Amino acid sequence: MYLKEALENGNIAGDGVFDERVCDFLQKKLASPKILTVTSGTHALELAMVLADIQPGDQVIMPSFTFPSTANAVLLRGGTPVFSEVDENTLCLDLDKLPSTITKQTKAVVPVHYGGVSCPIDRLMSLAKEHQLWVIEDAAQALGSTYHGKSLGTWGHMGCFSFHGTKNLVSGEGGALSINDAEPNLMERADIYRQKGTNRMEFLKGEVSHYTWVDEGSSYAPSDLLMAVLLAQLEEMDHINQRRRQLFELYQSLISPLIRTGRLAGMARIPEGIQANYHNFYVMFHDQATRELVRKLLQSQGIGAVIHFIPLHGSPMGKRLGYAVEDLPVTNRVSAGLLRLPLFTGMEEAQVHHVVERLRLALEAKHEG
Ligand SMILES: *Cc1c(COP(=O)(O)O)cnc(C)c1O
């Protein structure tokens, strides 16, 4: 019981023994040069924008099909989020359309790894290099996924992870930033910013006799209690993802016939080159009306089928940034047709069968009525 051990240790603040073990584990597992734990995936994104030195006037490209935190991190630095289209197959940035959103003001691009899968990120890295852009991966859903054998979150200059209660591995609230850029200055600045603008990390390493205020900063170190909870799960990471894979593949085999007969338009598939963490499973409907009908029917039967994400460009805040709902048709279409089906580590095969059977009946009822 790591949690009990953490309580008995007496140090429940940040940067304790469990924090160190979490960082060591993740650095090895992901082959990351440096992992910093933070209090949320949101804070990992905010810290990354600080380190990339996003300033007023800077533009940062991202999909509209993401969680508000991706865009907020840019807004908080005074920068402007620029929404680009997603690819219908991956629900990640469409790299053919990305170049048309790059301008002289573009400073960074944030690929969001939807459901733990990514766009062809090697291609994105070359594109970014050509235009001298930072790549900050929103890998909040992608811990444990790889693209051509290299961990997602370690391809870009920085990668942001989340351990929020809704993710595969959780500490309730929590996150991590992987700093992949060899620039030593970046790592040092990260330590200082995360520790309230002080050189406390140097002090903890015994490099200075006391610590003091050295730069701008905030407070992003998670309590060691949470890191104890997280470490226990990280050690089960391979089992957890293996179990999710079985459930995901069972869903795929049961849903396939519904796609063949034309009742459904599609479902989650793992793209070429990706080893996934099976973060979620979704089906795609032909139209929003059917999706809503089925969603409500399933929910009335106690099945937590949910929509995800509502595109940012069409939100009240997106409109304030100058977007109109019809601006990103592919994003709108996938978001209107998508329904996530329950997928959790402790789920039984029988429950997957039950969900799919209910879904099949709902589609039939709709067809006949
Ligand atoms: C969950 C999530 C976040 C936010 O992570 P928190 O730990 O909840 O702050 C950011 N981006 C994406 C794509 C997410 O799924």
XYZ file of N, CA and C in Angstrom, residues 57-254:
594
model
N 0.020 38.077 -29.584
C 0.266 38.165 -31.025
C 0.666 36.838 -31.645
N 1.201 35.927 -30.825
C 1.605 34.615 -31.354
C 0.379 33.751 -31.638
N 0.457 32.996 -32.722
C -0.619 32.068 -33.048
C -0.158 30.635 -32.780
N -1.072 29.833 -32.252
C -0.772 28.429 -31.973
C -1.865 27.572 -32.616
N -1.440 26.703 -33.533
C -2.400 25.881 -34.279
C -2.742 24.616 -33.497
N -4.020 24.275 -33.506
C -4.495 23.068 -32.813
C -5.805 22.638 -33.457
N -6.246 21.395 -33.219
C -7.570 21.043 -33.723
C -8.642 21.721 -32.875
N -9.795 21.957 -33.472
C -10.936 22.471 -32.718
C -11.553 21.322 -31.918
N -11.266 20.115 -32.409
C -11.791 18.900 -31.790
C -10.894 18.515 -30.621
N -11.016 19.259 -29.513
C -10.192 19.013 -28.325
C -10.909 19.565 -27.107
N -10.249 19.438 -25.956
C -10.774 19.932 -24.693
C -10.356 21.412 -24.546
N -11.175 22.250 -23.888
C -10.837 23.682 -23.792
C -9.440 23.978 -23.234
N -8.891 23.092 -22.411
C -7.564 23.350 -21.816
C -6.484 23.605 -22.858
N -6.561 22.927 -23.996
C -5.546 23.089 -25.047
C -5.510 24.551 -25.497
N -6.692 25.122 -25.683
C -6.790 26.507 -26.153
C -6.566 27.512 -25.019
N -7.056 27.197 -23.830
C -6.878 28.101 -22.689
C -5.411 28.365 -22.381
N -4.596 27.317 -22.503
C -3.167 27.461 -22.196
C -2.545 28.555 -23.062
N -3.021 28.666 -24.307
C -2.516 29.692 -25.232
C -3.088 31.067 -24.862
N -4.394 31.091 -24.596
C -5.056 32.355 -24.237
C -4.431 32.974 -22.988
N -4.072 32.131 -22.026
C -3.514 32.645 -20.771
C -2.175 33.361 -20.973
N -1.464 33.054 -22.052
C -0.211 33.758 -22.365
C -0.473 34.958 -23.270
N -1.734 35.182 -23.620
C -2.055 36.286 -24.522
C -1.979 35.885 -25.985
N -1.697 34.610 -26.256
C -1.614 34.126 -27.635
C -2.989 33.824 -28.208
N -3.005 33.451 -29.489
C -4.260 33.179 -30.175
C -4.318 31.729 -30.651
N -5.299 30.965 -30.181
C -5.456 29.613 -30.731
C -6.023 29.688 -32.150
N -5.448 28.909 -33.055
C -5.933 28.852 -34.435
C -6.385 27.420 -34.688
N -7.663 27.279 -35.075
C -8.209 25.924 -35.205
C -8.065 25.388 -36.623
N -7.529 24.173 -36.712
C -7.318 23.531 -38.004
C -8.143 22.238 -38.049
N -8.426 21.752 -39.266
C -9.296 20.590 -39.433
C -8.663 19.280 -38.974
N -9.527 18.325 -38.640
C -9.058 16.978 -38.319
C -9.289 16.045 -39.512
N -8.538 14.956 -39.483
C -8.681 13.887 -40.462
C -9.806 12.973 -39.965
N -10.711 12.643 -40.868
C -11.881 11.844 -40.496
C -11.530 10.467 -39.920
N -10.397 9.927 -40.331
C -10.045 8.567 -39.897
C -9.377 8.538 -38.533
N -8.550 9.555 -38.230
C -7.824 9.540 -36.958
C -8.450 10.483 -35.934
N -9.240 11.449 -36.385
C -9.796 12.520 -35.549
C -8.672 13.402 -34.970
N -7.496 13.302 -35.587
C -6.353 14.140 -35.214
C -6.112 15.127 -36.356
N -5.204 16.095 -36.138
C -4.923 17.126 -37.155
C -4.757 16.531 -38.552
N -5.400 17.158 -39.532
C -5.250 16.768 -40.929
C -4.019 17.494 -41.479
N -2.954 16.760 -41.716
C -1.677 17.383 -42.085
C -1.687 17.975 -43.489
N -2.641 17.550 -44.330
C -2.748 18.160 -45.663
C -3.339 19.560 -45.564
N -4.198 19.766 -44.578
C -4.846 21.078 -44.432
C -4.070 22.011 -43.507
N -3.189 21.443 -42.699
C -2.445 22.245 -41.715
C -1.662 23.417 -42.339
N -0.904 23.193 -43.434
C -0.074 24.291 -43.967
C -0.857 25.573 -44.274
N -2.117 25.440 -44.666
C -2.888 26.648 -45.010
C -3.214 27.488 -43.771
N -3.005 26.941 -42.564
C -3.277 27.721 -41.350
C -1.996 28.347 -40.770
N -0.855 28.037 -41.378
C 0.419 28.598 -40.893
C 0.608 30.017 -41.447
N 0.938 30.955 -40.552
C 1.198 32.339 -40.967
C 2.553 32.785 -40.377
N 2.921 34.020 -40.610
C 4.162 34.563 -40.032
C 4.091 34.615 -38.501
N 2.862 34.694 -37.980
C 2.677 34.785 -36.514
C 2.665 33.417 -35.837
N 2.616 32.346 -36.638
C 2.514 31.012 -36.028
C 3.791 30.680 -35.266
N 3.617 30.278 -34.006
C 4.785 29.995 -33.167
C 4.854 28.505 -32.789
N 3.685 27.876 -32.732
C 3.659 26.481 -32.275
C 2.461 25.755 -32.861
N 2.546 24.430 -32.821
C 1.410 23.609 -33.212
C 1.214 22.561 -32.118
N -0.055 22.300 -31.787
C -0.373 21.347 -30.720
C -1.209 20.197 -31.285
N -0.561 19.077 -31.630
C -1.347 17.924 -32.052
C -2.026 17.311 -30.826
N -3.295 16.986 -30.948
C -4.037 16.353 -29.849
C -4.231 14.893 -30.227
N -3.749 13.992 -29.388
C -3.803 12.564 -29.714
C -5.132 11.971 -29.246
N -6.149 12.126 -30.088
C -7.505 11.720 -29.709
C -7.586 10.214 -29.434
N -8.092 9.894 -28.255
C -8.270 8.485 -27.897
C -6.965 7.706 -27.854
N -5.850 8.421 -27.726
C -4.552 7.737 -27.633
C -3.943 7.392 -28.983
N -4.492 7.955 -30.080
C -3.851 7.758 -31.382
C -3.402 9.118 -31.930
N -2.417 9.093 -32.824
C -1.883 10.369 -33.318
C -1.963 10.449 -34.834
N -1.762 11.649 -35.328
C -1.558 11.857 -36.757
C -0.173 11.294 -37.083
N 0.207 11.187 -38.367
C 1.583 10.759 -38.683
C 2.560 11.817 -38.151
N 3.005 11.611 -36.926
C 3.696 12.701 -36.229
C 5.109 12.932 -36.758
N 5.689 11.929 -37.422
C 6.996 12.161 -38.056
C 6.853 13.233 -39.146
N 5.742 13.160 -39.882
C 5.477 14.149 -40.934
C 5.231 15.527 -40.333
N 4.513 15.547 -39.212
C 4.261 16.826 -38.542
C 5.568 17.449 -38.067
N 6.482 16.613 -37.556
C 7.763 17.135 -37.066
C 8.568 17.779 -38.204
N 8.546 17.163 -39.387
C 9.290 17.774 -40.507
C 8.644 19.080 -40.939
N 7.323 19.072 -40.962
C 6.593 20.286 -41.335
C 6.926 21.425 -40.358
N 6.950 21.090 -39.062
C 7.217 22.080 -38.021
C 8.653 22.600 -38.139
N 9.569 21.710 -38.452
C 10.978 22.090 -38.578
C 11.149 23.080 -39.726
N 10.498 22.763 -40.823
C 10.545 23.608 -42.016
C 10.077 25.030 -41.692
N 9.041 25.147 -40.843
C 8.473 26.459 -40.512
C 8.969 26.983 -39.159
N 9.915 26.286 -38.547
C 10.474 26.659 -37.237
C 9.409 26.862 -36.170
N 8.585 25.835 -36.004
C 7.515 25.895 -35.006
C 7.805 24.932 -33.857
N 7.362 25.315 -32.666
C 7.382 24.387 -31.547
C 6.293 23.340 -31.779
N 6.563 22.111 -31.370
C 5.507 21.094 -31.350
C 5.288 20.696 -29.898
N 4.082 20.984 -29.409
C 3.711 20.638 -28.036
C 2.582 19.629 -28.128
N 2.871 18.381 -27.783
C 1.854 17.342 -27.919
C 0.862 17.390 -26.765
N -0.423 17.441 -27.093
C -1.441 17.213 -26.073
C -1.674 15.709 -26.048
N -0.882 15.040 -25.210
C -0.941 13.586 -25.088
C -1.739 13.202 -23.841
N -2.681 14.072 -23.447
C -3.463 13.849 -22.223
C -4.117 12.464 -22.221
N -4.513 11.987 -23.413
C -5.198 10.690 -23.497
C -4.258 9.583 -23.967
N -2.985 9.889 -24.155
C -2.131 8.989 -24.934
C -0.986 8.328 -24.168
N -1.032 8.334 -22.838
C 0.059 7.702 -22.100
C 0.134 6.216 -22.446
N 1.297 5.780 -22.892
C 1.493 4.363 -23.209
C 1.323 4.042 -24.685
N 0.871 5.005 -25.492
C 0.757 4.780 -26.935
C 2.083 5.105 -27.603
N 2.349 4.407 -28.724
C 3.550 4.730 -29.487
C 3.201 4.927 -30.952
N 4.046 5.674 -31.662
C 3.966 5.795 -33.121
C 5.314 5.323 -33.652
N 5.300 4.304 -34.499
C 6.522 3.666 -34.988
C 7.499 3.397 -33.836
N 6.955 2.881 -32.744
C 7.776 2.427 -31.631
C 8.248 3.509 -30.662
N 7.994 4.774 -30.994
C 8.444 5.862 -30.105
C 7.225 6.425 -29.386
N 7.328 6.600 -28.070
C 6.178 7.004 -27.253
C 5.581 8.325 -27.690
N 4.263 8.370 -27.756
C 3.587 9.655 -27.964
C 3.856 10.504 -26.723
N 4.067 11.786 -26.954
C 4.444 12.676 -25.854
C 5.943 12.907 -25.829
N 6.697 12.091 -26.613
C 8.153 12.302 -26.668
C 8.614 12.676 -28.074
N 7.657 12.819 -29.002
C 8.016 13.199 -30.377
C 8.250 14.714 -30.488
N 7.377 15.483 -29.886
C 7.452 16.942 -29.979
C 8.537 17.500 -29.076
N 8.670 18.836 -29.036
C 9.635 19.452 -28.107
C 9.198 19.203 -26.677
N 7.852 19.158 -26.500
C 7.294 18.860 -25.181
C 6.024 18.034 -25.361
N 5.694 17.237 -24.348
C 4.477 16.430 -24.403
C 3.746 16.510 -23.074
N 2.409 16.634 -23.137
C 1.612 16.843 -21.926
C 0.708 15.645 -21.665
N 0.777 15.108 -20.455
C -0.034 13.952 -20.061
C -1.003 14.348 -18.952
N -2.082 13.564 -18.834
C -3.049 13.792 -17.756
C -3.309 12.501 -16.990
N -3.453 12.634 -15.668
C -3.847 11.499 -14.831
C -5.198 11.782 -14.186
N -6.000 12.563 -14.886
C -7.356 12.876 -14.423
C -8.158 11.583 -14.300
N -9.144 11.606 -13.425
C -9.969 10.427 -13.157
C -10.585 9.762 -14.376
N -10.683 10.475 -15.493
C -11.296 9.908 -16.700
C -10.289 9.211 -17.617
N -9.001 9.267 -17.274
C -7.991 8.715 -18.177
C -7.680 7.239 -17.827
N -6.766 6.629 -18.574
C -6.456 5.201 -18.340
C -5.788 4.972 -16.993
N -4.859 5.870 -16.642
C -4.123 5.757 -15.380
C -4.344 7.049 -14.629
N -4.748 6.948 -13.388
C -5.256 8.144 -12.725
C -4.648 8.382 -11.346
N -4.597 9.670 -10.978
C -4.282 10.035 -9.599
C -5.414 10.939 -9.092
N -6.551 10.877 -9.738
C -7.666 11.766 -9.420
C -7.521 13.023 -10.249
N -6.616 13.883 -9.816
C -6.162 15.022 -10.614
C -4.645 14.874 -10.693
N -4.085 15.196 -11.847
C -2.632 15.113 -11.980
C -2.218 15.125 -13.429
N -0.940 15.357 -13.641
C -0.446 15.381 -15.012
C 1.066 15.317 -15.025
N 1.630 15.313 -16.224
C 3.082 15.307 -16.360
C 3.460 16.012 -17.645
N 4.654 16.606 -17.604
C 5.208 17.234 -18.799
C 6.496 16.502 -19.148
N 6.587 16.061 -20.392
C 7.837 15.467 -20.866
C 8.567 16.529 -21.669
N 9.798 16.814 -21.260
C 10.601 17.801 -21.996
C 11.592 17.025 -22.853
N 11.398 17.094 -24.154
C 12.162 16.264 -25.075
C 13.238 17.053 -25.812
N 13.170 18.360 -25.678
C 14.123 19.239 -26.330
C 15.405 19.230 -25.504
N 16.537 19.079 -26.163
C 17.812 18.943 -25.443
C 18.276 20.244 -24.787
N 17.659 21.365 -25.161
C 17.985 22.680 -24.598
C 17.990 22.646 -23.061
N 19.166 22.716 -22.387
C 19.196 22.577 -20.924
C 18.453 23.710 -20.215
N 18.480 24.855 -20.838
C 17.812 26.034 -20.315
C 16.315 25.779 -20.075
N 15.720 25.009 -20.995
C 14.298 24.711 -20.953
C 13.961 23.906 -19.684
N 14.799 22.927 -19.389
C 14.574 22.067 -18.228
C 14.720 22.861 -16.929
N 15.722 23.722 -16.900
C 15.966 24.535 -15.714
C 14.801 25.510 -15.483
N 14.363 26.146 -16.564
C 13.226 27.077 -16.465
C 11.968 26.362 -15.998
N 11.789 25.129 -16.469
C 10.613 24.346 -16.087
C 10.616 24.096 -14.581
N 11.775 23.697 -14.048
C 11.898 23.436 -12.607
C 11.562 24.692 -11.803
N 12.037 25.829 -12.269
C 11.835 27.090 -11.547
C 10.372 27.536 -11.606
N 9.795 27.476 -12.801
C 8.412 27.933 -12.960
C 7.464 27.081 -12.107
N 7.711 25.753 -12.145
C 6.858 24.803 -11.429
C 6.957 24.998 -9.908
N 8.111 25.492 -9.445
C 8.338 25.681 -8.008
C 8.241 27.157 -7.631
N 7.134 27.785 -8.047
C 6.789 29.140 -7.594
C 7.853 30.186 -7.907
N 8.588 29.947 -8.986
C 9.598 30.929 -9.378
C 10.845 30.892 -8.507
N 11.027 29.774 -7.800
C 12.222 29.662 -6.949
C 13.167 28.582 -7.471
N 14.397 28.594 -6.950
C 15.363 27.542 -7.318
C 15.327 26.412 -6.274
N 14.097 26.076 -5.826
C 13.935 25.037 -4.808
C 14.491 23.684 -5.278
N 14.389 23.396 -6.603
C 14.886 22.116 -7.092
C 16.405 21.995 -6.903
N 17.112 23.083 -7.132
C 18.570 23.088 -6.916
C 18.878 22.844 -5.431
N 18.034 23.454 -4.592
C 18.191 23.287 -3.137
C 17.971 21.821 -2.746
N 16.895 21.204 -3.304
C 16.589 19.801 -2.987
C 17.714 18.863 -3.437
N 18.391 19.266 -4.526
C 19.507 18.437 -5.020
C 20.800 18.743 -4.264
N 20.714 19.712 -3.312
C 21.889 20.044 -2.508
C 22.880 20.950 -3.229
N 22.426 21.561 -4.329
C 23.353 22.405 -5.094
C 23.492 23.821 -4.524
N 22.481 24.256 -3.762
C 22.567 25.566 -3.094
C 22.113 25.399 -1.638
N 22.522 26.321 -0.767
C 22.245 26.136 0.658
C 20.844 26.608 1.054
N 20.244 27.475 0.267
C 18.878 27.899 0.516
C 18.271 28.263 -0.817
N 16.947 28.368 -0.854
C 16.380 28.738 -2.153
C 15.696 30.091 -2.077
N 15.575 30.719 -3.247
C 15.063 32.082 -3.283
C 14.300 32.332 -4.581
N 13.680 33.492 -4.646
C 12.877 33.874 -5.831
C 13.807 34.251 -6.972
N 13.750 33.507 -8.079
C 14.666 33.801 -9.183
C 13.977 34.191 -10.497
N 12.678 33.865 -10.645
C 11.989 34.155 -11.910
C 10.480 34.062 -11.676
N 9.723 34.355 -12.769
C 8.264 34.198 -12.712
C 7.930 32.717 -12.513
N 6.827 32.434 -11.803
C 6.480 31.027 -11.620
C 5.105 30.810 -11.053
N 4.771 29.548 -10.867
C 3.499 29.170 -10.257
C 3.715 27.895 -9.452
N 2.620 27.268 -9.017
C 2.735 26.113 -8.130
C 2.100 24.898 -8.780
N 2.910 24.018 -9.337
C 2.385 22.889 -10.104
C 2.813 21.516 -9.573
N 3.463 21.456 -8.407
C 3.924 20.147 -7.930
C 2.785 19.404 -7.227
N 2.488 18.175 -7.627
C 1.407 17.432 -6.978
C 1.857 16.813 -5.648
N 0.903 16.637 -4.751
C 1.179 16.022 -3.449
C 1.720 14.603 -3.625
N 2.621 14.209 -2.759
C 3.189 12.862 -2.826
C 2.130 11.775 -2.587
N 1.035 12.140 -1.925
C -0.064 11.169 -1.722
C -0.603 10.739 -3.082
N -0.797 11.713 -3.957
C -1.311 11.418 -5.289
C -0.296 10.623 -6.107
N 0.968 10.924 -5.924
C 2.003 10.200 -6.664
C 2.104 8.741 -6.192
N 1.762 8.512 -4.916
C 1.737 7.131 -4.407
C 0.604 6.358 -5.090
N -0.543 7.009 -5.219
C -1.696 6.393 -5.892
C -1.338 6.100 -7.349
N -0.676 7.064 -7.967
C -0.330 6.928 -9.386
C 0.695 5.823 -9.619
N 1.708 5.772 -8.758
C 2.777 4.783 -8.963
C 2.214 3.365 -8.983
N 1.274 3.104 -8.060
C 0.671 1.761 -7.989
C 0.036 1.404 -9.332
N -0.596 2.404 -9.990
C -1.223 2.119 -11.277
C -0.230 2.030 -12.417
N 0.790 2.884 -12.362
C 1.800 2.840 -13.431
C 2.416 1.446 -13.500
N 2.616 0.843 -12.324
C 3.211 -0.490 -12.297
C 2.299 -1.529 -12.951
N 0.996 -1.196 -13.063
C 0.025 -2.099 -13.703
C -0.287 -1.662 -15.136
N 0.447 -0.666 -15.613
C 0.132 -0.044 -16.902
C -0.046 -1.044 -18.047
N 0.889 -1.972 -18.186
C 0.810 -2.913 -19.309
C -0.422 -3.801 -19.199
N -0.736 -4.230 -17.975
C -1.941 -5.061 -17.772
C -3.190 -4.274 -18.105
N -3.225 -3.039 -17.616
C -4.405 -2.194 -17.831
C -4.631 -1.987 -19.321
N -3.577 -1.640 -20.047
C -3.745 -1.384 -21.476
C -4.050 -2.661 -22.255
N -3.512 -3.779 -21.799
C -3.801 -5.073 -22.427
C -5.284 -5.420 -22.267
N -5.797 -5.184 -21.054
C -7.213 -5.465 -20.792
C -8.100 -4.562 -21.667
N -7.723 -3.303 -21.778
C -8.502 -2.371 -22.602
C -8.467 -2.792 -24.060
N -7.344 -3.338 -24.480
C -7.225 -3.803 -25.855
C -8.224 -4.932 -26.136
N -8.344 -5.877 -25.192
C -9.293 -6.986 -25.374
C -10.712 -6.453 -25.524
N -11.082 -5.508 -24.662
C -12.436 -4.950 -24.704
C -12.661 -4.181 -26.004
N -11.669 -3.411 -26.414
C -11.734 -2.606 -27.646
C -11.929 -3.537 -28.849
N -11.150 -4.605 -28.896
C -11.233 -5.516 -30.041
C -12.545 -6.295 -30.048
N -13.070 -6.583 -28.859
C -14.383 -7.243 -28.793
C -15.453 -6.299 -29.356
N -15.393 -5.038 -28.937
C -16.312 -4.037 -29.503
C -16.203 -4.029 -31.029
N -14.983 -3.969 -31.525
C -14.795 -3.895 -32.986
C -15.442 -5.070 -33.702
N -15.247 -6.286 -33.134
C -15.788 -7.463 -33.826
C -17.310 -7.469 -33.775
N -17.904 -6.955 -32.698
C -19.367 -6.955 -32.572
C -20.009 -5.822 -33.378
